mmCIF file of C-alpha atoms in Angstrom:
data_model
loop_
_atom_site.group_PDB
_atom_site.id
_atom_site.type_symbol
_atom_site.label_atom_id
_atom_site.label_comp_id
_atom_site.label_asym_id
_atom_site.label_seq_id
_atom_site.Cartn_x
_atom_site.Cartn_y
_atom_site.Cartn_z
ATOM 1 C CA MET U 151 -31.163 2.151 -4.566
ATOM 2 C CA ILE U 152 -29.434 0.258 -1.634
ATOM 3 C CA GLU U 153 -29.116 -3.386 -2.111
ATOM 4 C CA ASN U 154 -27.190 -6.304 -0.719
ATOM 5 C CA VAL U 155 -24.566 -7.831 -3.019
ATOM 6 C CA VAL U 156 -23.172 -10.320 -0.543
ATOM 7 C CA LYS U 157 -25.140 -12.044 2.206
ATOM 8 C CA LEU U 158 -23.697 -14.914 4.272
ATOM 9 C CA GLN U 159 -24.770 -16.256 7.694
ATOM 10 C CA LEU U 160 -22.364 -15.879 10.354
ATOM 11 C CA PRO U 161 -21.985 -18.364 13.296
ATOM 12 C CA VAL U 162 -23.650 -15.837 15.744
ATOM 13 C CA HIS U 163 -27.144 -15.931 14.128
ATOM 14 C CA GLU U 164 -26.221 -12.761 12.392
ATOM 15 C CA ASN U 165 -25.747 -11.930 8.686
ATOM 16 C CA LEU U 166 -22.514 -10.600 6.885
ATOM 17 C CA LEU U 167 -23.638 -7.846 4.476
ATOM 18 C CA ILE U 168 -21.938 -6.108 1.783
ATOM 19 C CA LYS U 169 -24.132 -3.350 0.364
ATOM 20 C CA ARG U 170 -23.949 -1.018 -2.657
ATOM 21 C CA ASN U 171 -25.962 2.054 -3.538
ATOM 22 C CA ARG U 172 -26.709 1.888 -7.322
ATOM 23 C CA LEU U 173 -27.569 5.351 -8.792
ATOM 24 C CA GLN U 174 -29.019 5.509 -12.229
ATOM 25 C CA PRO U 175 -30.190 7.977 -15.005
ATOM 26 C CA GLU U 176 -33.618 9.436 -14.343
ATOM 27 C CA GLU U 177 -36.307 7.379 -16.061
ATOM 28 C CA GLY U 178 -36.595 7.776 -19.963
ATOM 29 C CA LYS U 179 -32.886 8.913 -20.028
ATOM 30 C CA GLU U 180 -30.313 6.886 -21.963
ATOM 31 C CA ASN U 181 -27.721 4.846 -19.864
ATOM 32 C CA ARG U 182 -24.331 5.051 -21.513
ATOM 33 C CA GLY U 183 -22.457 2.650 -19.047
ATOM 34 C CA ARG U 184 -21.461 1.663 -15.568
ATOM 35 C CA ILE U 185 -18.826 2.673 -13.322
ATOM 36 C CA SER U 186 -18.235 1.107 -9.903
ATOM 37 C CA ILE U 187 -16.548 2.624 -6.822
ATOM 38 C CA VAL U 188 -15.283 0.296 -4.212
ATOM 39 C CA THR U 189 -13.532 0.841 -0.931
ATOM 40 C CA GLY U 190 -13.168 -0.321 2.459
ATOM 41 C CA ALA U 191 -11.296 -3.634 1.691
ATOM 42 C CA HIS U 192 -9.090 -2.854 4.705
ATOM 43 C CA GLY U 193 -10.977 -1.959 7.788
ATOM 44 C CA ASP U 194 -8.375 0.746 8.911
ATOM 45 C CA GLU U 195 -8.732 2.651 5.503
ATOM 46 C CA LEU U 196 -11.287 5.235 5.873
ATOM 47 C CA GLU U 197 -10.471 7.794 3.205
ATOM 48 C CA GLY U 198 -12.790 6.115 0.825
ATOM 49 C CA GLN U 199 -15.795 6.729 3.121
ATOM 50 C CA PHE U 200 -15.673 10.369 2.410
ATOM 51 C CA VAL U 201 -15.031 9.739 -1.281
ATOM 52 C CA CYS U 202 -18.307 7.667 -1.394
ATOM 53 C CA TYR U 203 -20.401 10.155 0.531
ATOM 54 C CA GLU U 204 -19.355 12.973 -1.662
ATOM 55 C CA ILE U 205 -19.939 11.219 -5.040
ATOM 56 C CA ILE U 206 -23.462 10.155 -3.935
ATOM 57 C CA ARG U 207 -24.059 13.831 -2.459
ATOM 58 C CA ARG U 208 -23.152 15.453 -5.846
ATOM 59 C CA ILE U 209 -25.278 13.096 -7.937
ATOM 60 C CA ARG U 210 -28.260 13.370 -5.684
ATOM 61 C CA LYS U 211 -27.932 17.133 -5.989
ATOM 62 C CA ASN U 212 -28.207 17.072 -9.726
ATOM 63 C CA PRO U 213 -29.645 13.681 -10.716
ATOM 64 C CA GLN U 214 -30.569 15.065 -13.999
ATOM 65 C CA LEU U 215 -26.824 15.201 -15.102
ATOM 66 C CA LEU U 216 -26.369 11.454 -14.602
ATOM 67 C CA ARG U 217 -26.200 9.365 -17.773
ATOM 68 C CA GLY U 218 -25.009 6.095 -16.487
ATOM 69 C CA THR U 219 -25.039 3.589 -13.603
ATOM 70 C CA VAL U 220 -22.898 4.583 -10.657
ATOM 71 C CA ASP U 221 -22.483 1.654 -8.257
ATOM 72 C CA VAL U 222 -20.917 2.732 -4.772
ATOM 73 C CA TYR U 223 -19.602 0.131 -2.445
ATOM 74 C CA PRO U 224 -18.407 1.965 0.640
ATOM 75 C CA VAL U 225 -17.481 -1.050 2.782
ATOM 76 C CA MET U 226 -16.040 -4.245 1.258
ATOM 77 C CA ASN U 227 -14.806 -5.633 4.604
ATOM 78 C CA PRO U 228 -17.661 -4.644 7.118
ATOM 79 C CA LEU U 229 -16.115 -6.955 9.842
ATOM 80 C CA GLY U 230 -12.909 -5.227 9.756
ATOM 81 C CA MET U 231 -14.170 -1.824 9.617
ATOM 82 C CA ASP U 232 -16.615 -2.494 12.457
ATOM 83 C CA SER U 233 -13.643 -3.680 14.724
ATOM 84 C CA GLY U 234 -11.242 -1.177 13.482
ATOM 85 C CA MET U 235 -8.868 -3.936 12.030
ATOM 86 C CA ARG U 236 -7.133 -3.933 8.576
ATOM 87 C CA THR U 237 -7.778 -7.686 7.988
ATOM 88 C CA LEU U 238 -10.635 -9.986 8.488
ATOM 89 C CA PRO U 239 -11.128 -10.438 12.368
ATOM 90 C CA LYS U 240 -10.423 -13.790 14.001
ATOM 91 C CA ILE U 241 -8.897 -15.423 10.939
ATOM 92 C CA ASP U 242 -6.482 -12.361 10.404
ATOM 93 C CA MET U 243 -6.615 -12.690 6.628
ATOM 94 C CA ASP U 244 -6.335 -9.759 4.041
ATOM 95 C CA LEU U 245 -9.424 -9.579 1.844
ATOM 96 C CA ASN U 246 -7.488 -7.904 -0.868
ATOM 97 C CA ARG U 247 -5.419 -11.022 -1.216
ATOM 98 C CA MET U 248 -8.437 -13.373 -1.727
ATOM 99 C CA PHE U 249 -9.750 -12.732 -5.178
ATOM 100 C CA PRO U 250 -11.216 -14.073 -7.357
ATOM 101 C CA GLY U 251 -12.371 -16.212 -4.479
ATOM 102 C CA ASN U 252 -14.521 -19.484 -4.810
ATOM 103 C CA GLN U 253 -18.203 -19.872 -4.726
ATOM 104 C CA ASP U 254 -17.739 -23.446 -3.520
ATOM 105 C CA GLY U 255 -15.239 -22.628 -0.909
ATOM 106 C CA GLY U 256 -15.328 -21.480 2.655
ATOM 107 C CA MET U 257 -17.254 -18.393 3.844
ATOM 108 C CA MET U 258 -14.478 -15.734 2.892
ATOM 109 C CA ASP U 259 -13.966 -17.477 -0.386
ATOM 110 C CA LYS U 260 -17.590 -17.152 -1.022
ATOM 111 C CA MET U 261 -17.565 -13.490 0.070
ATOM 112 C CA ALA U 262 -14.783 -12.461 -2.352
ATOM 113 C CA ALA U 263 -16.310 -14.473 -5.399
ATOM 114 C CA GLN U 264 -19.771 -12.757 -4.807
ATOM 115 C CA LEU U 265 -18.421 -9.419 -4.564
ATOM 116 C CA GLU U 266 -16.285 -9.755 -7.710
ATOM 117 C CA ALA U 267 -19.437 -11.268 -9.558
ATOM 118 C CA SER U 268 -21.308 -8.187 -8.534
ATOM 119 C CA LEU U 269 -18.746 -6.057 -10.195
ATOM 120 C CA LEU U 270 -18.577 -7.740 -13.524
ATOM 121 C CA GLY U 271 -20.131 -5.930 -16.298
ATOM 122 C CA SER U 272 -18.828 -2.534 -15.092
ATOM 123 C CA ASP U 273 -17.165 -0.527 -17.856
ATOM 124 C CA ILE U 274 -14.446 0.542 -15.032
ATOM 125 C CA CYS U 275 -13.877 0.107 -11.442
ATOM 126 C CA ILE U 276 -12.130 2.550 -9.128
ATOM 127 C CA ASP U 277 -10.656 0.890 -5.931
ATOM 128 C CA VAL U 278 -10.219 3.478 -3.359
ATOM 129 C CA HIS U 279 -7.554 2.825 -0.703
ATOM 130 C CA ALA U 280 -5.777 4.734 2.113
ATOM 131 C CA SER U 281 -2.252 4.050 3.281
ATOM 132 C CA ASP U 282 -1.573 2.057 6.408
ATOM 133 C CA THR U 283 -1.280 3.750 9.766
ATOM 134 C CA PHE U 284 2.572 4.011 9.172
ATOM 135 C CA VAL U 285 2.961 6.147 6.146
ATOM 136 C CA LYS U 286 1.238 8.975 4.520
ATOM 137 C CA GLU U 287 0.710 9.046 0.822
ATOM 138 C CA ILE U 288 -0.233 12.090 -1.631
ATOM 139 C CA PRO U 289 -2.969 10.905 -3.971
ATOM 140 C CA GLN U 290 -1.963 8.624 -6.694
ATOM 141 C CA VAL U 291 -2.940 5.752 -9.064
ATOM 142 C CA ARG U 292 -1.024 2.498 -8.869
ATOM 143 C CA ILE U 293 -1.259 0.112 -11.834
ATOM 144 C CA SER U 294 0.552 -2.998 -12.830
ATOM 145 C CA ASP U 295 2.832 -2.764 -15.970
ATOM 146 C CA GLU U 296 0.792 -5.832 -17.090
ATOM 147 C CA PHE U 297 -2.304 -3.658 -17.742
ATOM 148 C CA GLU U 298 -0.413 -0.295 -18.594
ATOM 149 C CA LYS U 299 -1.931 0.070 -22.080
ATOM 150 C CA MET U 300 -5.362 -0.519 -20.783
ATOM 151 C CA MET U 301 -5.218 1.496 -17.568
ATOM 152 C CA LEU U 302 -3.148 4.630 -18.356
ATOM 153 C CA PRO U 303 -5.718 6.378 -20.668
ATOM 154 C CA TYR U 304 -8.287 6.189 -17.727
ATOM 155 C CA ALA U 305 -5.713 6.831 -15.145
ATOM 156 C CA LYS U 306 -4.523 10.169 -16.604
ATOM 157 C CA HIS U 307 -8.004 11.710 -15.896
ATOM 158 C CA LEU U 308 -8.109 10.903 -12.103
ATOM 159 C CA ASN U 309 -6.566 14.330 -10.827
ATOM 160 C CA VAL U 310 -3.836 12.561 -8.951
ATOM 161 C CA ASP U 311 -0.477 13.762 -8.380
ATOM 162 C CA LEU U 312 1.149 10.664 -9.800
ATOM 163 C CA ILE U 313 0.610 7.430 -11.640
ATOM 164 C CA TRP U 314 2.947 4.890 -10.358
ATOM 165 C CA ILE U 315 3.427 1.892 -12.948
ATOM 166 C CA ASN U 316 4.524 -0.846 -10.551
ATOM 167 C CA ASN U 317 6.565 -3.568 -12.314
ATOM 168 C CA THR U 318 7.056 -5.870 -9.349
ATOM 169 C CA ALA U 319 5.011 -8.413 -7.723
ATOM 170 C CA THR U 320 3.610 -5.972 -5.097
ATOM 171 C CA ASP U 321 0.586 -5.565 -7.340
ATOM 172 C CA HIS U 322 -0.623 -9.157 -6.132
ATOM 173 C CA GLU U 323 -2.500 -11.354 -8.475
ATOM 174 C CA ALA U 324 -5.010 -12.028 -5.748
ATOM 175 C CA THR U 325 -6.111 -8.360 -5.347
ATOM 176 C CA LEU U 326 -9.539 -7.371 -6.440
ATOM 177 C CA SER U 327 -8.022 -4.744 -9.064
ATOM 178 C CA TYR U 328 -5.881 -7.468 -10.613
ATOM 179 C CA SER U 329 -8.522 -10.144 -10.691
ATOM 180 C CA LEU U 330 -10.962 -7.649 -12.418
ATOM 181 C CA SER U 331 -8.616 -6.619 -14.797
ATOM 182 C CA LYS U 332 -7.890 -10.080 -15.982
ATOM 183 C CA LEU U 333 -11.365 -10.488 -16.573
ATOM 184 C CA GLY U 334 -11.569 -7.408 -18.755
ATOM 185 C CA VAL U 335 -12.940 -4.747 -16.268
ATOM 186 C CA PRO U 336 -10.308 -1.989 -16.067
ATOM 187 C CA SER U 337 -9.627 -1.360 -12.378
ATOM 188 C CA LEU U 338 -7.635 1.441 -11.121
ATOM 189 C CA VAL U 339 -6.372 1.630 -7.454
ATOM 190 C CA ILE U 340 -6.163 5.034 -5.920
ATOM 191 C CA GLU U 341 -4.140 5.256 -2.915
ATOM 192 C CA MET U 342 -4.017 8.299 -0.625
ATOM 193 C CA GLY U 343 -3.669 9.587 2.911
ATOM 194 C CA LEU U 344 -3.149 7.822 6.031
ATOM 195 C CA GLY U 345 -4.789 4.771 7.883
ATOM 196 C CA ASN U 346 -7.673 5.605 10.395
ATOM 197 C CA ARG U 347 -7.826 9.074 9.070
ATOM 198 C CA ILE U 348 -9.879 11.187 6.449
ATOM 199 C CA ASN U 349 -7.999 13.881 4.651
ATOM 200 C CA ARG U 350 -10.805 16.214 3.250
ATOM 201 C CA LYS U 351 -8.566 17.949 0.572
ATOM 202 C CA TYR U 352 -7.251 14.466 -0.785
ATOM 203 C CA GLY U 353 -11.104 13.175 -0.751
ATOM 204 C CA LEU U 354 -12.158 16.197 -2.754
ATOM 205 C CA GLN U 355 -9.324 15.755 -5.206
ATOM 206 C CA ALA U 356 -10.057 12.268 -5.826
ATOM 207 C CA VAL U 357 -13.888 12.866 -6.286
ATOM 208 C CA ASP U 358 -13.295 15.698 -8.782
ATOM 209 C CA GLY U 359 -10.914 13.161 -10.659
ATOM 210 C CA ILE U 360 -13.687 10.638 -10.679
ATOM 211 C CA PHE U 361 -16.306 13.124 -11.987
ATOM 212 C CA HIS U 362 -13.791 14.271 -14.464
ATOM 213 C CA LEU U 363 -13.466 10.645 -15.816
ATOM 214 C CA MET U 364 -17.135 10.105 -15.816
ATOM 215 C CA LYS U 365 -17.387 13.170 -17.931
ATOM 216 C CA GLN U 366 -15.096 11.930 -20.447
ATOM 217 C CA MET U 367 -16.798 8.526 -20.512
ATOM 218 C CA GLY U 368 -20.211 10.228 -21.228
ATOM 219 C CA LEU U 369 -21.457 9.076 -17.687
ATOM 220 C CA TRP U 370 -22.083 12.711 -16.476
ATOM 221 C CA ASP U 371 -23.084 15.701 -18.107
ATOM 222 C CA GLY U 372 -21.981 18.377 -15.524
ATOM 223 C CA GLU U 373 -19.473 21.134 -16.190
ATOM 224 C CA GLU U 374 -16.006 20.209 -17.076
ATOM 225 C CA ILE U 375 -13.666 20.065 -13.981
ATOM 226 C CA LYS U 376 -10.197 21.317 -14.336
ATOM 227 C CA THR U 377 -7.756 18.526 -13.123
ATOM 228 C CA GLN U 378 -4.027 18.259 -12.995
ATOM 229 C CA THR U 379 -1.675 16.208 -15.083
ATOM 230 C CA PRO U 380 0.093 13.511 -13.112
ATOM 231 C CA ARG U 381 3.527 12.405 -13.244
ATOM 232 C CA ILE U 382 4.098 8.960 -14.618
ATOM 233 C CA VAL U 383 6.761 6.959 -12.764
ATOM 234 C CA THR U 384 8.192 3.516 -12.437
ATOM 235 C CA ASN U 385 10.166 1.701 -9.549
ATOM 236 C CA ALA U 386 13.356 3.029 -11.384
ATOM 237 C CA ASP U 387 12.171 6.639 -10.867
ATOM 238 C CA ILE U 388 11.795 6.205 -7.016
ATOM 239 C CA GLU U 389 14.244 6.426 -4.145
ATOM 240 C CA PHE U 390 13.136 4.219 -1.348
ATOM 241 C CA ILE U 391 14.417 5.612 1.978
ATOM 242 C CA ARG U 392 14.536 2.977 4.989
ATOM 243 C CA SER U 393 15.720 3.371 8.412
ATOM 244 C CA SER U 394 19.111 2.105 9.205
ATOM 245 C CA GLU U 395 18.456 1.551 12.801
ATOM 246 C CA SER U 396 15.764 1.266 15.351
ATOM 247 C CA GLY U 397 14.559 4.428 17.389
ATOM 248 C CA ILE U 398 11.915 7.164 17.143
ATOM 249 C CA PHE U 399 11.625 8.837 13.837
ATOM 250 C CA VAL U 400 10.870 12.617 14.180
ATOM 251 C CA PRO U 401 9.963 14.157 10.802
ATOM 252 C CA TYR U 402 10.752 17.655 9.803
ATOM 253 C CA GLU U 403 7.756 19.974 9.427
ATOM 254 C CA LYS U 404 8.215 20.197 5.562
ATOM 255 C CA ASN U 405 7.280 16.554 4.908
ATOM 256 C CA TYR U 406 5.981 16.829 1.303
ATOM 257 C CA GLY U 407 6.957 18.546 -1.869
ATOM 258 C CA ILE U 408 10.184 19.555 -3.380
ATOM 259 C CA VAL U 409 13.506 18.401 -1.728
ATOM 260 C CA ARG U 410 17.215 18.763 -2.862
ATOM 261 C CA LYS U 411 19.869 16.140 -2.594
ATOM 262 C CA SER U 412 20.923 16.049 1.173
ATOM 263 C CA ASP U 413 18.081 17.981 2.637
ATOM 264 C CA VAL U 414 17.374 16.467 6.044
ATOM 265 C CA LEU U 415 13.875 14.828 6.058
ATOM 266 C CA GLY U 416 13.872 14.181 9.707
ATOM 267 C CA GLU U 417 15.843 12.520 12.588
ATOM 268 C CA ILE U 418 15.892 9.009 14.200
ATOM 269 C CA ILE U 419 16.484 9.663 17.916
ATOM 270 C CA ASP U 420 17.206 7.736 21.075
ATOM 271 C CA PRO U 421 15.082 9.140 23.808
ATOM 272 C CA LEU U 422 16.800 7.158 26.601
ATOM 273 C CA ARG U 423 20.283 8.569 25.877
ATOM 274 C CA GLY U 424 19.149 11.857 24.349
ATOM 275 C CA LYS U 425 20.962 11.221 21.143
ATOM 276 C CA VAL U 426 20.378 11.602 17.406
ATOM 277 C CA LEU U 427 21.043 8.249 15.740
ATOM 278 C CA ASN U 428 20.817 9.317 12.284
ATOM 279 C CA ARG U 429 19.588 12.432 10.106
ATOM 280 C CA VAL U 430 17.785 10.992 7.468
ATOM 281 C CA LYS U 431 18.488 12.829 4.284
ATOM 282 C CA ALA U 432 17.058 12.888 0.626
ATOM 283 C CA GLY U 433 19.620 11.122 -1.743
ATOM 284 C CA TYR U 434 18.256 12.959 -4.839
ATOM 285 C CA ASP U 435 16.600 16.044 -5.975
ATOM 286 C CA GLY U 436 12.970 15.271 -6.379
ATOM 287 C CA MET U 437 9.518 15.368 -4.836
ATOM 288 C CA VAL U 438 8.498 13.464 -1.433
ATOM 289 C CA PHE U 439 5.282 11.643 -2.110
ATOM 290 C CA THR U 440 5.401 9.121 0.927
ATOM 291 C CA MET U 441 6.435 10.122 4.424
ATOM 292 C CA ARG U 442 6.579 8.146 7.609
ATOM 293 C CA GLU U 443 3.939 9.272 10.244
ATOM 294 C CA HIS U 444 4.184 6.468 12.898
ATOM 295 C CA PRO U 445 7.166 7.473 15.025
ATOM 296 C CA VAL U 446 8.403 3.984 16.130
ATOM 297 C CA VAL U 447 10.865 2.377 13.543
ATOM 298 C CA TYR U 448 13.025 -0.493 13.267
ATOM 299 C CA GLU U 449 15.799 -1.290 10.814
ATOM 300 C CA GLY U 450 14.353 -1.585 7.378
ATOM 301 C CA SER U 451 11.161 0.410 8.207
ATOM 302 C CA LEU U 452 10.004 2.505 5.309
ATOM 303 C CA LEU U 453 10.704 6.262 6.168
ATOM 304 C CA ALA U 454 10.033 7.993 2.504
ATOM 305 C CA ARG U 455 9.760 7.689 -1.097
ATOM 306 C CA ILE U 456 10.893 10.305 -3.538
ATOM 307 C CA ILE U 457 10.520 10.674 -7.156
ATOM 308 C CA LYS U 458 14.032 11.288 -8.326
ATOM 309 C CA GLY U 459 15.205 13.908 -10.849
ATOM 310 C CA LYS U 460 15.224 17.446 -11.540
ATOM 311 C CA GLU U 461 11.949 17.403 -13.516
ATOM 312 C CA ALA U 462 10.155 16.192 -10.425
ATOM 313 C CA ALA U 463 11.708 18.989 -8.215
ATOM 314 C CA SER U 464 10.708 21.640 -10.616
#
């Protein structure tokens, strides 16, 4: 059932609508709980569009296997997605820094508050993000160390390559996932791919993980899906590689996977002088899980992230 969860009047005699598709067990069957899948908080993150499609397709193909409520929210920021913008158009504000919102506030505060209210009562929320248009990420779950005990048992089922327990303020208190978790709704962030792109392989990997989690929670009676065991890392386990100068970054063909200390990941070049400004090297043995895709870089630009250690490189 498709329904509006947010409806706000815009200045141009139109309405801002945020919709969800609610799928429920067949009549007469027990409803064992509720999972919510949300995506599209940023208008340039499209990986979640395929994830939502594939979840609904699989359930519609075998509705008799559904044992719980599945709420799918494909587009939390319809204005941003319609205009191809990461933020909310005109006001240039990040929706995922506006929670929990305020029902008595301005239009955007009301939007955040109504959206969050519609998610309360979920047994778990999966918030699907892509990376931005600058760096590509392999599938991962990011959780705050504040909620590690609550989140980790769920995260291990999601078929991602790694779980990043982030012990810094980058898991902002104003994000949807943080706000819901504070209210007792476990909320996991899946990050994968690249802005303005859809990676079918990554999407299928994430969907398999979501159905595997649903199976463990008793919400899905389909066959058991074989999933991978993720690496669990903290900031201390990660090498952050940043550009030492401005130029054009040209990554080597082997962007992801195992690297050894001093392997060259790419070059920063000066196209005017025909010079290599810097050969970017791995500082540790490990596994690359983030790689720069946008060529233009400035001093301090993120180029890559590597999980450090021989275990990661095995």
